[in-house]
Tab-separated table of C-alpha atoms (C1' of nucleotides) in Angstrom:
chain	number	residue	atom	x	y	z
E	1	MET	CA	-48.514	-268.492	-81.903
E	2	ALA	CA	-50.593	-271.261	-83.410
E	3	MET	CA	-52.067	-269.010	-86.032
E	4	PRO	CA	-50.894	-269.465	-89.587
E	5	GLY	CA	-50.238	-266.547	-91.890
E	6	HIS	CA	-49.928	-262.930	-90.873
E	7	PRO	CA	-52.936	-262.176	-88.733
E	8	SER	CA	-54.245	-258.787	-87.728
E	9	PRO	CA	-55.035	-258.094	-84.063
E	10	GLU	CA	-58.704	-258.506	-84.901
E	11	GLU	CA	-58.073	-261.959	-86.344
E	12	VAL	CA	-56.024	-262.980	-83.325
E	13	PHE	CA	-58.858	-261.746	-81.148
E	14	GLU	CA	-61.463	-263.843	-82.980
E	15	ARG	CA	-59.276	-266.890	-82.715
E	16	VAL	CA	-58.283	-266.520	-79.070
E	17	ARG	CA	-61.893	-265.885	-78.217
E	18	LYS	CA	-62.743	-269.477	-79.054
E	19	LYS	CA	-60.512	-270.633	-76.209
E	20	ILE	CA	-61.038	-267.693	-73.839
E	21	PRO	CA	-64.455	-266.250	-74.608
E	22	ALA	CA	-64.175	-263.425	-72.074
E	23	ILE	CA	-60.975	-261.953	-73.496
E	24	SER	CA	-61.049	-258.357	-74.699
E	25	LEU	CA	-59.505	-256.792	-77.775
E	26	ALA	CA	-57.461	-254.452	-75.562
E	27	THR	CA	-55.775	-257.421	-73.929
E	28	VAL	CA	-54.925	-258.847	-77.348
E	29	TYR	CA	-53.302	-255.547	-78.336
E	30	LYS	CA	-51.380	-255.376	-75.081
E	31	THR	CA	-50.183	-258.942	-75.419
E	32	ILE	CA	-49.141	-258.478	-79.038
E	33	HIS	CA	-47.042	-255.497	-77.992
E	34	THR	CA	-45.424	-257.467	-75.216
E	35	PHE	CA	-44.368	-260.072	-77.759
E	36	LEU	CA	-43.242	-257.495	-80.299
E	37	ASP	CA	-41.134	-255.731	-77.683
E	38	SER	CA	-39.511	-258.963	-76.599
E	39	GLY	CA	-38.799	-259.900	-80.204
E	40	THR	CA	-40.788	-263.119	-79.961
E	41	PHE	CA	-42.188	-262.228	-83.332
E	42	GLY	CA	-42.153	-259.279	-85.698
E	43	GLU	CA	-44.581	-257.256	-87.696
E	44	VAL	CA	-45.007	-257.358	-91.440
E	45	SER	CA	-44.496	-253.660	-91.957
E	46	ILE	CA	-42.825	-251.168	-89.710
E	47	HIS	CA	-44.929	-248.507	-91.440
E	48	HIS	CA	-48.422	-249.541	-90.557
E	49	GLY	CA	-50.465	-246.853	-88.877
E	50	SER	CA	-50.237	-244.113	-91.439
E	51	LEU	CA	-50.011	-243.833	-95.182
E	52	ARG	CA	-46.747	-242.477	-96.518
E	53	VAL	CA	-46.499	-241.047	-99.982
E	54	ASP	CA	-43.570	-242.081	-102.149
E	55	ARG	CA	-43.048	-239.540	-104.942
E	56	ASN	CA	-39.931	-241.204	-106.253
E	57	ASN	CA	-41.102	-242.894	-109.438
E	58	ARG	CA	-37.742	-244.317	-110.412
E	59	PRO	CA	-37.177	-247.910	-109.299
E	60	HIS	CA	-35.696	-247.686	-105.859
E	61	HIS	CA	-35.500	-249.258	-102.440
E	62	HIS	CA	-35.618	-248.072	-98.871
E	63	LEU	CA	-33.263	-247.757	-95.967
E	64	VAL	CA	-35.487	-247.754	-92.918
E	65	CYS	CA	-34.440	-246.780	-89.409
E	66	THR	CA	-35.992	-249.232	-86.988
E	67	ARG	CA	-35.880	-246.681	-84.226
E	68	CYS	CA	-37.191	-243.421	-85.686
E	69	LYS	CA	-38.862	-244.965	-88.755
E	70	SER	CA	-37.191	-242.495	-91.101
E	71	ILE	CA	-36.794	-243.562	-94.720
E	72	ILE	CA	-33.937	-242.933	-97.118
E	73	ASP	CA	-34.256	-243.888	-100.786
E	74	ILE	CA	-31.552	-245.861	-102.506
E	75	ASP	CA	-31.542	-246.231	-106.236
E	76	ASP	CA	-32.250	-249.603	-107.792
E	77	ALA	CA	-28.984	-249.329	-109.703
E	78	ASP	CA	-27.068	-249.298	-106.412
E	79	LEU	CA	-28.157	-252.858	-105.757
E	80	GLU	CA	-27.298	-256.053	-107.590
E	81	PRO	CA	-30.513	-257.451	-109.048
E	82	VAL	CA	-32.336	-259.763	-106.674
E	83	ARG	CA	-32.362	-263.359	-107.910
E	84	LEU	CA	-34.437	-266.319	-106.895
E	85	ARG	CA	-32.966	-269.765	-106.320
E	86	LYS	CA	-36.309	-271.494	-106.557
E	87	SER	CA	-39.419	-270.851	-108.532
E	88	LEU	CA	-42.187	-269.076	-106.742
E	89	PRO	CA	-45.338	-270.757	-105.446
E	90	GLY	CA	-47.620	-271.625	-108.330
E	91	GLY	CA	-49.242	-268.919	-110.321
E	92	PHE	CA	-47.813	-265.831	-108.684
E	93	ARG	CA	-47.214	-263.161	-111.319
E	94	VAL	CA	-44.422	-260.829	-110.269
E	95	GLN	CA	-44.771	-257.137	-111.012
E	96	ARG	CA	-41.756	-255.747	-109.157
E	97	TYR	CA	-39.825	-256.042	-105.959
E	98	ALA	CA	-38.699	-253.687	-103.253
E	99	VAL	CA	-35.868	-254.203	-100.809
E	100	GLU	CA	-36.165	-252.781	-97.335
E	101	ILE	CA	-32.834	-252.442	-95.572
E	102	LEU	CA	-33.468	-252.133	-91.854
E	103	GLY	CA	-31.073	-250.687	-89.357
E	104	LEU	CA	-30.165	-247.561	-87.434
E	105	CYS	CA	-29.724	-244.170	-89.070
E	106	ALA	CA	-26.796	-241.939	-88.148
E	107	LYS	CA	-28.941	-239.687	-85.978
E	108	CYS	CA	-30.284	-242.544	-83.924
E	109	ILE	CA	-26.836	-244.049	-83.455
E	110	ALA	CA	-25.589	-240.687	-82.167
E	111	ARG	CA	-28.583	-240.312	-79.920
E	112	SER	CA	-28.185	-243.768	-78.436
E	113	GLN	CA	-24.674	-242.816	-77.312
E	114	THR	CA	-25.725	-239.656	-75.517
E	115	HIS	CA	-29.113	-240.890	-74.310
E	116	PRO	CA	-28.783	-244.641	-74.089
E	117	GLU	CA	-32.071	-244.931	-72.254
E	118	MET	CA	-34.146	-243.587	-75.123
M	1	MET	CA	-45.107	-233.146	-105.536
M	2	ALA	CA	-42.657	-230.567	-104.231
M	3	MET	CA	-42.350	-232.271	-100.856
M	4	PRO	CA	-39.125	-234.109	-100.124
M	5	GLY	CA	-39.097	-237.405	-98.290
M	6	HIS	CA	-42.061	-239.646	-97.666
M	7	PRO	CA	-44.735	-237.452	-96.162
M	8	SER	CA	-47.878	-238.552	-94.388
M	9	PRO	CA	-51.242	-237.065	-95.404
M	10	GLU	CA	-51.084	-234.874	-92.314
M	11	GLU	CA	-47.707	-233.485	-93.401
M	12	VAL	CA	-48.950	-232.841	-96.921
M	13	PHE	CA	-51.942	-231.074	-95.417
M	14	GLU	CA	-49.768	-228.776	-93.291
M	15	ARG	CA	-47.628	-227.937	-96.265
M	16	VAL	CA	-50.420	-227.331	-98.774
M	17	ARG	CA	-52.188	-225.228	-96.186
M	18	LYS	CA	-49.484	-222.591	-96.493
M	19	LYS	CA	-50.469	-222.031	-100.112
M	20	ILE	CA	-54.181	-222.762	-99.817
M	21	PRO	CA	-55.207	-221.964	-96.245
M	22	ALA	CA	-58.826	-223.065	-96.712
M	23	ILE	CA	-58.021	-226.600	-97.858
M	24	SER	CA	-59.374	-229.474	-95.797
M	25	LEU	CA	-57.729	-232.697	-94.770
M	26	ALA	CA	-60.432	-234.670	-96.586
M	27	THR	CA	-59.478	-233.026	-99.856
M	28	VAL	CA	-55.846	-233.943	-99.260
M	29	TYR	CA	-56.815	-237.585	-98.724
M	30	LYS	CA	-58.997	-237.589	-101.823
M	31	THR	CA	-56.273	-236.016	-103.917
M	32	ILE	CA	-53.632	-238.425	-102.649
M	33	HIS	CA	-55.876	-241.324	-103.642
M	34	THR	CA	-56.421	-239.868	-107.068
M	35	PHE	CA	-52.668	-239.764	-107.572
M	36	LEU	CA	-52.136	-243.228	-106.103
M	37	ASP	CA	-54.806	-244.673	-108.398
M	38	SER	CA	-53.297	-243.040	-111.457
M	39	GLY	CA	-49.848	-244.294	-110.483
M	40	THR	CA	-48.403	-240.791	-110.348
M	41	PHE	CA	-46.685	-241.886	-107.182
M	42	GLY	CA	-46.766	-244.843	-104.837
M	43	GLU	CA	-46.990	-245.526	-101.164
M	44	VAL	CA	-44.180	-246.691	-98.963
M	45	SER	CA	-46.006	-249.692	-97.590
M	46	ILE	CA	-48.981	-251.476	-98.983
M	47	HIS	CA	-49.697	-252.650	-95.431
M	48	HIS	CA	-50.342	-249.429	-93.621
M	49	GLY	CA	-53.670	-249.286	-91.869
M	50	SER	CA	-53.461	-252.337	-89.690
M	51	LEU	CA	-50.774	-254.159	-87.797
M	52	ARG	CA	-49.975	-257.644	-89.049
M	53	VAL	CA	-48.167	-260.104	-86.870
M	54	ASP	CA	-45.311	-262.091	-88.396
M	55	ARG	CA	-44.655	-265.208	-86.353
M	56	ASN	CA	-42.065	-266.567	-88.717
M	57	ASN	CA	-38.802	-265.965	-86.883
M	58	ARG	CA	-36.590	-267.517	-89.522
M	59	PRO	CA	-35.093	-265.023	-91.972
M	60	HIS	CA	-37.603	-264.737	-94.768
M	61	HIS	CA	-39.184	-262.448	-97.301
M	62	HIS	CA	-42.654	-261.749	-98.569
M	63	LEU	CA	-44.656	-262.273	-101.688
M	64	VAL	CA	-47.379	-259.655	-101.565
M	65	CYS	CA	-50.458	-259.536	-103.739
M	66	THR	CA	-51.050	-255.953	-104.785
M	67	ARG	CA	-54.731	-256.615	-105.252
M	68	CYS	CA	-55.888	-258.590	-102.201
M	69	LYS	CA	-52.896	-257.751	-99.979
M	70	SER	CA	-52.338	-261.391	-99.070
M	71	ILE	CA	-48.847	-262.383	-97.955
M	72	ILE	CA	-46.883	-265.548	-98.642
M	73	ASP	CA	-43.560	-266.174	-96.927
M	74	ILE	CA	-40.546	-267.235	-98.888
M	75	ASP	CA	-37.464	-268.483	-97.147
M	76	ASP	CA	-34.308	-266.403	-97.171
M	77	ALA	CA	-32.433	-269.396	-98.562
M	78	ASP	CA	-34.602	-269.302	-101.686
M	79	LEU	CA	-33.082	-265.977	-102.622
M	80	GLU	CA	-29.547	-265.122	-103.640
M	81	PRO	CA	-28.125	-262.762	-101.022
M	82	VAL	CA	-28.825	-259.114	-101.760
M	83	ARG	CA	-25.652	-257.205	-102.573
M	84	LEU	CA	-24.929	-253.512	-102.701
M	85	ARG	CA	-22.965	-251.892	-105.497
M	86	LYS	CA	-22.292	-248.729	-103.548
M	87	SER	CA	-21.739	-248.026	-99.901
M	88	LEU	CA	-24.717	-246.771	-98.000
M	89	PRO	CA	-25.230	-243.147	-96.942
M	90	GLY	CA	-22.902	-242.270	-94.112
M	91	GLY	CA	-23.384	-243.914	-90.780
M	92	PHE	CA	-26.296	-246.212	-91.457
M	93	ARG	CA	-25.841	-249.441	-89.497
M	94	VAL	CA	-27.602	-252.326	-91.218
M	95	GLN	CA	-29.392	-254.875	-89.084
M	96	ARG	CA	-31.148	-256.933	-91.732
M	97	TYR	CA	-33.038	-256.640	-94.969
M	98	ALA	CA	-36.362	-257.829	-96.251
M	99	VAL	CA	-37.409	-258.268	-99.841
M	100	GLU	CA	-40.985	-257.646	-100.819
M	101	ILE	CA	-41.957	-259.230	-104.107
M	102	LEU	CA	-45.086	-257.559	-105.392
M	103	GLY	CA	-47.470	-258.998	-107.911
M	104	LEU	CA	-50.713	-260.884	-108.321
M	105	CYS	CA	-51.515	-264.092	-106.477
M	106	ALA	CA	-53.089	-267.023	-108.289
M	107	LYS	CA	-56.535	-266.342	-106.839
M	108	CYS	CA	-56.552	-262.756	-108.004
M	109	ILE	CA	-55.356	-263.712	-111.474
M	110	ALA	CA	-58.207	-266.215	-111.728
M	111	ARG	CA	-60.683	-263.703	-110.408
M	112	SER	CA	-59.615	-261.013	-112.865
M	113	GLN	CA	-60.420	-263.404	-115.716
M	114	THR	CA	-63.937	-264.167	-114.520
M	115	HIS	CA	-64.688	-260.737	-113.053
M	116	PRO	CA	-62.465	-258.335	-114.944
M	117	GLU	CA	-64.247	-255.346	-113.489
M	118	MET	CA	-63.250	-256.068	-109.894
B	1	DA	C1'	-49.153	-255.088	-49.749
B	2	DT	C1'	-47.519	-255.180	-54.240
B	3	DC	C1'	-47.147	-256.307	-58.949
B	4	DG	C1'	-48.817	-257.610	-63.216
B	5	DC	C1'	-52.673	-258.776	-65.922
B	6	DT	C1'	-57.451	-258.184	-67.076
B	7	DG	C1'	-62.077	-256.076	-69.083
B	8	DC	C1'	-64.460	-252.144	-69.894
B	9	DA	C1'	-65.302	-247.770	-71.576
B	10	DA	C1'	-63.595	-243.730	-73.282
B	11	DA	C1'	-60.111	-241.330	-75.710
B	12	DA	C1'	-57.052	-240.696	-79.435
B	13	DC	C1'	-55.771	-241.288	-84.020
B	14	DA	C1'	-56.345	-242.358	-89.039
B	15	DT	C1'	-59.296	-242.587	-92.874
B	16	DT	C1'	-63.603	-242.505	-95.495
B	17	DT	C1'	-68.141	-240.997	-96.772
B	18	DG	C1'	-72.488	-238.354	-97.709
B	19	DC	C1'	-73.869	-234.211	-98.924
B	20	DA	C1'	-74.647	-229.720	-100.522
B	21	DG	C1'	-72.414	-225.840	-102.555
B	22	DT	C1'	-68.833	-224.201	-106.058
B	23	DT	C1'	-65.986	-224.251	-109.864
B	24	DT	C1'	-64.745	-225.704	-114.543
B	25	DG	C1'	-65.245	-226.855	-119.049
O	1	DC	C1'	-75.744	-227.777	-117.713
O	2	DA	C1'	-72.836	-231.752	-116.472
O	3	DA	C1'	-68.830	-233.337	-114.426
O	4	DA	C1'	-65.387	-232.833	-111.218
O	5	DC	C1'	-63.878	-230.823	-106.926
O	6	DT	C1'	-64.447	-228.871	-102.405
O	7	DG	C1'	-65.300	-228.250	-97.092
O	8	DC	C1'	-67.693	-229.854	-93.435
O	9	DA	C1'	-69.355	-233.002	-90.291
O	10	DA	C1'	-70.357	-237.470	-89.229
O	11	DA	C1'	-69.265	-242.226	-89.606
O	12	DT	C1'	-65.695	-245.980	-89.644
O	13	DG	C1'	-61.770	-248.265	-88.417
O	14	DT	C1'	-57.610	-248.921	-85.614
O	15	DT	C1'	-55.040	-248.488	-81.475
O	16	DT	C1'	-54.133	-246.687	-76.894
O	17	DT	C1'	-55.200	-245.380	-72.205
O	18	DG	C1'	-57.088	-244.826	-67.464
O	19	DC	C1'	-58.970	-247.224	-64.123
O	20	DA	C1'	-60.708	-250.453	-60.875
O	21	DG	C1'	-60.746	-255.285	-59.800
O	22	DC	C1'	-58.423	-259.745	-59.364
O	23	DG	C1'	-54.965	-263.221	-58.804
O	24	DA	C1'	-50.324	-264.576	-57.783
O	25	DT	C1'	-46.023	-263.705	-55.219
DNA sequence: ATCGCTGCAAAACATTTGCAGTTTG
DNA sequence: CAAACTGCAAATGTTTTGCAGCGAT
């Protein structure tokens, strides 16, 4: 929890090692998952693990199901433009932005009613 | 290009295989990278490949450098609330949203001036 | 005695690379 | 012929798993 930024498991491992030299990478992974499951912290992207191609070359955003990870495109025009209230940290040159709307898709809502345990 | 959705390399491989049974997964990866590099299409998340922990449990968004992949948090309060112009596809239950602002960080801008080839 | 946590090693995935042969222009 | 593309197999990188031991309840 003391680590700044958005560390990878490997980085957490290197850091924790300084305090607990005998710790293993597997334990770091297991512990990270315990915290993720409990919601103590999150992960930067729900889609790490495998590359996913996005053929839609119009400006658009994503509806992402937090349960089944499915993705639905929504057109940029369906969203009011995103506006900043403050200027960004010095020297960052914006190219574009993408909004990720997280929630449950219809299928997963239906499934959670018939199989609440899943 | 004919595939709907946001396929993984494995899914592209299975599909292309029907037309070209002898194709290998390595060729699919190489071809996907050719298209990604040329900008023909994009990828859903720039952060696939490795898990990244996000300890910031306040609502916030990310500034992401497309070159070095570094991440800077920006507070939700620094953004006007995101608004929809249309209702979402049937039955999607929104939990939260996250804005990803993509661009170049100050370091990478500086570096591209001294080492334009990198 | 049981439960949960650990390290280790191996397994399971995901992706990249070197290389030699083939195709294309 | 040169350049680009291919399959294969091996190498890399990331994450998970089985298992036996250990400590706390």
